[in-house]
Amino acid sequence: MLIPKPYWLTYPEIVKSCGGVPVFVMATYRHGYKVTASQIENMITPKTKVLIFNSPCNPTGAVYTEEEILKIADVCRRYNLTVISDEIYEKLIYGGETHFSIASVLKEQTIVINGVSKSYAMTGWRLGYLAAPEHVAKAIASFQSHSTSNVNTVTQYAAIAALTGDEKPMRDMIAAFGKRRQFMLDKLETMKEYGFDYIRPDGAFYVMLLCDNLYGKTHAGRRIRGSADFAELLLENKKVAATPGVVFGDDDFIRLSYALGEKDIEEGLSRIIEFAKETE
């Protein structure tokens, strides 16, 4: 199963737990952390069966354009690959970008994964859903009936209200996220002089902060050997929580979230600057 990297950390573990072999396609900083159709094609072997695709992407915030997706769909069609398309962040897109589902052009080969966690701020309710060809959906339902409990009644009615009701609260939330995103990006731009860089995200609510220029240096007498050290020291010494990039398959960055108020964002980034100033 092909997985673009950086990836949501659960993907490879799910593949392995089902007896599959995860094979990673490396997205690069140069291409905005988006893999290309040619990269995917170059990784295909006779054993390749599935592509796991995520747009908007967690952790990078990358949003694939319609043109990019059409090229990827063409490769999947020619090699008869099933696509598992994780579209959980489809509503959370900014800067004029739009969501384009690969299922719209590759319907019979695509399984779309979605849910109410992100767009409707119902993360703890644990309700997801999928769309797939009928024979695939039936097989999934047969397996799931023996592997998990059902979604509780309260959550089901809440999801109906979310999906069929007034979406103004969601639009207001997205507008607030968009404002916070720009606030964070403006602040991050000023942080380049301290050795940081970032990838401009077009979706989700995360930013990858490249911090590898600080690796090899020390803070409070401890050497920073990678993103795990960086995140741990940042939490211990500055009380700032960030996710190390190594868990997403790329050790060069930490993941920051802008799903919080501007005051907290500013305070957190200021503390990261203090941290960088204190490294030797």
XYZ file of C-alpha atoms in Angstrom:
280
model
C 0.000 0.000 0.000
C 1.453 3.332 -1.065
C 1.376 6.142 1.508
C 2.557 9.692 0.772
C 4.950 10.932 3.431
C 4.552 12.924 5.723
C 1.463 10.926 6.694
C -1.076 10.739 9.478
C 0.700 8.484 11.948
C -2.042 5.820 12.076
C -1.876 4.901 8.380
C 1.166 2.589 8.386
C 0.077 0.904 11.617
C -3.368 0.117 10.174
C -1.760 -1.337 7.061
C 0.590 -3.529 9.098
C -2.177 -4.680 11.447
C -4.091 -5.949 8.380
C -1.055 -7.847 7.074
C -0.144 -5.308 4.429
C 3.185 -3.619 3.717
C 3.338 0.199 3.844
C 5.512 1.739 1.136
C 6.170 5.457 1.424
C 6.210 8.069 -1.333
C 8.220 11.051 -0.115
C 6.679 14.463 -0.585
C 9.304 17.206 -0.612
C 9.597 20.716 0.709
C 10.283 21.871 -2.846
C 6.843 20.706 -4.012
C 4.911 21.980 -1.011
C 4.882 18.500 0.519
C 2.650 17.087 -2.210
C 3.566 13.923 -4.103
C 3.269 13.866 -7.873
C 1.655 11.334 -10.174
C 5.063 10.384 -11.574
C 6.417 9.730 -8.070
C 3.514 7.403 -7.376
C 3.926 5.611 -10.696
C 7.637 5.071 -10.051
C 6.836 3.283 -6.775
C 4.303 0.855 -8.238
C 5.246 -2.833 -8.430
C 3.179 -5.962 -9.230
C 2.411 -6.180 -5.490
C 0.994 -2.653 -5.205
C -2.754 -2.703 -4.553
C -3.737 0.513 -2.758
C -2.917 4.221 -2.497
C -3.848 6.001 0.728
C -4.538 9.610 -0.221
C -5.196 12.544 2.139
C -6.221 16.025 0.965
C -6.348 18.376 2.810
C -3.461 16.693 4.513
C -2.654 16.158 8.170
C 0.070 17.069 9.149
C 1.125 19.339 6.270
C -2.085 21.214 5.459
C -1.380 20.594 1.770
C -4.385 20.735 -0.571
C -4.049 19.010 -3.939
C -5.439 20.865 -6.952
C -7.910 19.327 -9.380
C -5.166 19.085 -12.013
C -2.822 17.250 -9.626
C -5.550 14.831 -8.580
C -6.598 14.114 -12.172
C -3.029 13.055 -12.962
C -2.875 10.832 -9.867
C -6.275 9.328 -10.757
C -5.003 8.507 -14.245
C -2.071 6.538 -12.780
C -4.381 4.673 -10.380
C -6.770 3.859 -13.233
C -4.009 2.503 -15.465
C -2.553 0.309 -12.710
C -5.947 -0.629 -11.228
C -5.089 0.708 -7.779
C -7.746 1.108 -5.116
C -7.620 4.583 -3.543
C -8.507 5.129 0.109
C -9.182 8.860 0.146
C -9.180 10.446 3.604
C -11.205 13.651 3.209
C -11.887 14.421 6.876
C -10.640 18.030 6.456
C -12.531 18.742 3.210
C -14.388 21.767 4.632
C -11.334 23.336 6.254
C -9.702 25.030 3.260
C -8.448 28.610 2.971
C -6.881 31.100 0.615
C -9.185 30.501 -2.331
C -8.334 26.800 -2.694
C -11.167 24.300 -3.195
C -11.653 20.627 -2.394
C -11.685 18.138 -5.263
C -12.441 14.500 -4.488
C -10.620 11.842 -6.481
C -13.827 9.779 -6.209
C -15.507 12.155 -8.659
C -13.294 10.773 -11.444
C -12.380 7.339 -10.049
C -15.643 6.265 -8.407
C -15.393 2.479 -8.792
C -11.839 2.369 -7.425
C -12.174 4.794 -4.521
C -13.166 4.437 -0.874
C -13.857 7.873 0.623
C -13.296 8.219 4.367
C -14.920 11.130 6.196
C -16.624 12.076 9.449
C -17.942 14.855 11.657
C -14.873 15.268 13.873
C -13.191 18.202 12.155
C -15.728 20.185 10.123
C -18.342 20.056 12.878
C -15.980 20.158 15.883
C -17.196 16.759 17.139
C -13.812 15.106 17.646
C -14.705 13.264 20.844
C -17.967 11.883 19.433
C -16.060 9.372 17.274
C -18.389 9.188 14.300
C -17.009 8.516 10.859
C -18.479 7.297 7.597
C -17.365 6.131 4.180
C -18.528 5.849 0.602
C -17.434 2.897 -1.517
C -18.557 0.569 -4.313
C -21.349 -1.670 -3.010
C -19.349 -4.911 -2.843
C -16.591 -3.147 -0.895
C -19.037 -1.471 1.480
C -20.707 -4.821 2.232
C -17.354 -6.441 3.008
C -16.411 -3.568 5.303
C -19.770 -3.760 7.091
C -19.354 -7.513 7.609
C -15.909 -7.046 9.119
C -16.850 -4.054 11.264
C -19.879 -5.786 12.780
C -17.453 -8.194 14.477
C -14.781 -5.671 15.434
C -16.364 -2.602 17.022
C -19.415 -1.395 18.903
C -22.052 0.819 17.313
C -22.119 4.597 17.506
C -24.313 5.674 20.431
C -27.766 7.137 19.793
C -26.954 10.637 21.041
C -24.030 10.918 18.634
C -26.152 9.698 15.709
C -28.804 12.376 16.299
C -26.106 15.025 16.792
C -24.535 14.044 13.469
C -27.910 14.294 11.709
C -28.297 17.814 13.124
C -24.775 18.719 11.982
C -25.129 17.349 8.460
C -28.653 18.608 7.751
C -28.865 21.768 9.839
C -27.704 25.363 9.455
C -24.013 25.396 8.538
C -23.417 29.006 9.571
C -21.614 27.962 12.795
C -19.267 25.836 10.693
C -18.647 28.688 8.261
C -17.946 31.013 11.183
C -15.478 28.487 12.600
C -13.708 28.163 9.260
C -13.486 31.963 8.974
C -11.977 32.102 12.470
C -9.472 29.372 11.573
C -8.565 31.276 8.417
C -7.871 34.411 10.432
C -5.773 32.486 12.965
C -3.905 30.763 10.162
C -2.869 34.087 8.659
C -1.965 35.421 12.099
C 0.320 32.440 12.676
C 1.901 32.645 9.218
C 2.690 36.342 9.685
C 4.385 35.529 12.984
C 6.267 32.557 11.519
C 7.642 34.770 8.761
C 9.440 36.828 11.412
C 10.896 33.653 12.944
C 13.055 32.756 9.931
C 15.939 34.779 11.370
C 16.063 32.312 14.273
C 16.620 29.320 11.992
C 13.002 28.302 11.382
C 11.016 27.877 8.201
C 7.523 26.660 7.415
C 5.253 25.310 4.704
C 2.238 27.474 3.933
C -0.832 25.286 4.573
C -4.009 25.637 2.512
C -6.165 23.317 4.608
C -6.766 21.601 7.975
C -5.507 23.621 10.982
C -1.820 22.757 11.249
C 1.503 24.254 10.227
C 4.754 22.361 9.821
C 7.520 24.345 11.500
C 10.870 23.277 10.090
C 13.333 23.303 12.959
C 16.171 21.079 11.718
C 18.590 24.035 11.676
C 18.650 23.780 15.477
C 19.549 20.090 15.516
C 22.979 19.425 16.953
C 22.748 22.453 19.229
C 22.076 22.272 22.958
C 19.402 23.720 25.218
C 19.699 23.653 29.012
C 22.685 21.349 28.580
C 20.836 18.804 26.429
C 21.622 18.199 22.773
C 18.783 18.480 20.266
C 19.103 15.382 18.084
C 15.772 15.569 16.271
C 12.137 16.603 16.420
C 11.350 14.394 19.439
C 14.077 16.082 21.485
C 12.976 19.488 20.257
C 9.323 18.908 21.200
C 10.213 17.396 24.576
C 12.549 20.232 25.527
C 10.034 22.801 24.319
C 7.365 21.276 26.533
C 9.613 20.877 29.569
C 11.214 24.308 29.443
C 8.622 26.551 27.770
C 5.336 24.683 28.394
C 4.573 24.682 24.657
C 3.025 21.504 23.247
C 3.911 20.494 19.697
C 3.930 17.154 17.890
C 7.335 15.909 16.679
C 7.493 15.329 12.940
C 9.196 11.964 13.345
C 5.808 10.366 14.137
C 4.566 11.571 10.739
C 7.599 10.161 8.929
C 9.624 13.398 8.666
C 12.022 14.334 11.453
C 12.759 17.848 10.167
C 9.748 19.583 11.691
C 7.270 19.898 14.523
C 3.551 20.269 13.914
C 1.816 23.332 15.328
C -1.942 23.858 15.549
C -3.850 27.100 15.077
C -7.109 25.679 16.481
C -6.794 28.048 19.444
C -7.025 31.782 20.102
C -4.646 34.372 18.663
C -3.406 35.331 22.124
C -2.334 31.767 22.827
C -0.810 31.420 19.350
C 1.274 34.562 19.860
C 2.373 33.473 23.322
C 3.333 30.005 22.126
C 5.355 31.266 19.167
C 7.077 33.863 21.365
C 8.162 31.077 23.691
C 9.525 29.088 20.731
C 11.600 32.146 19.789
C 12.874 32.351 23.376
C 13.786 28.675 23.150
C 15.751 29.244 19.954
C 17.617 32.198 21.478
C 18.681 30.015 24.400
C 20.184 27.258 22.240
C 23.942 27.120 21.906
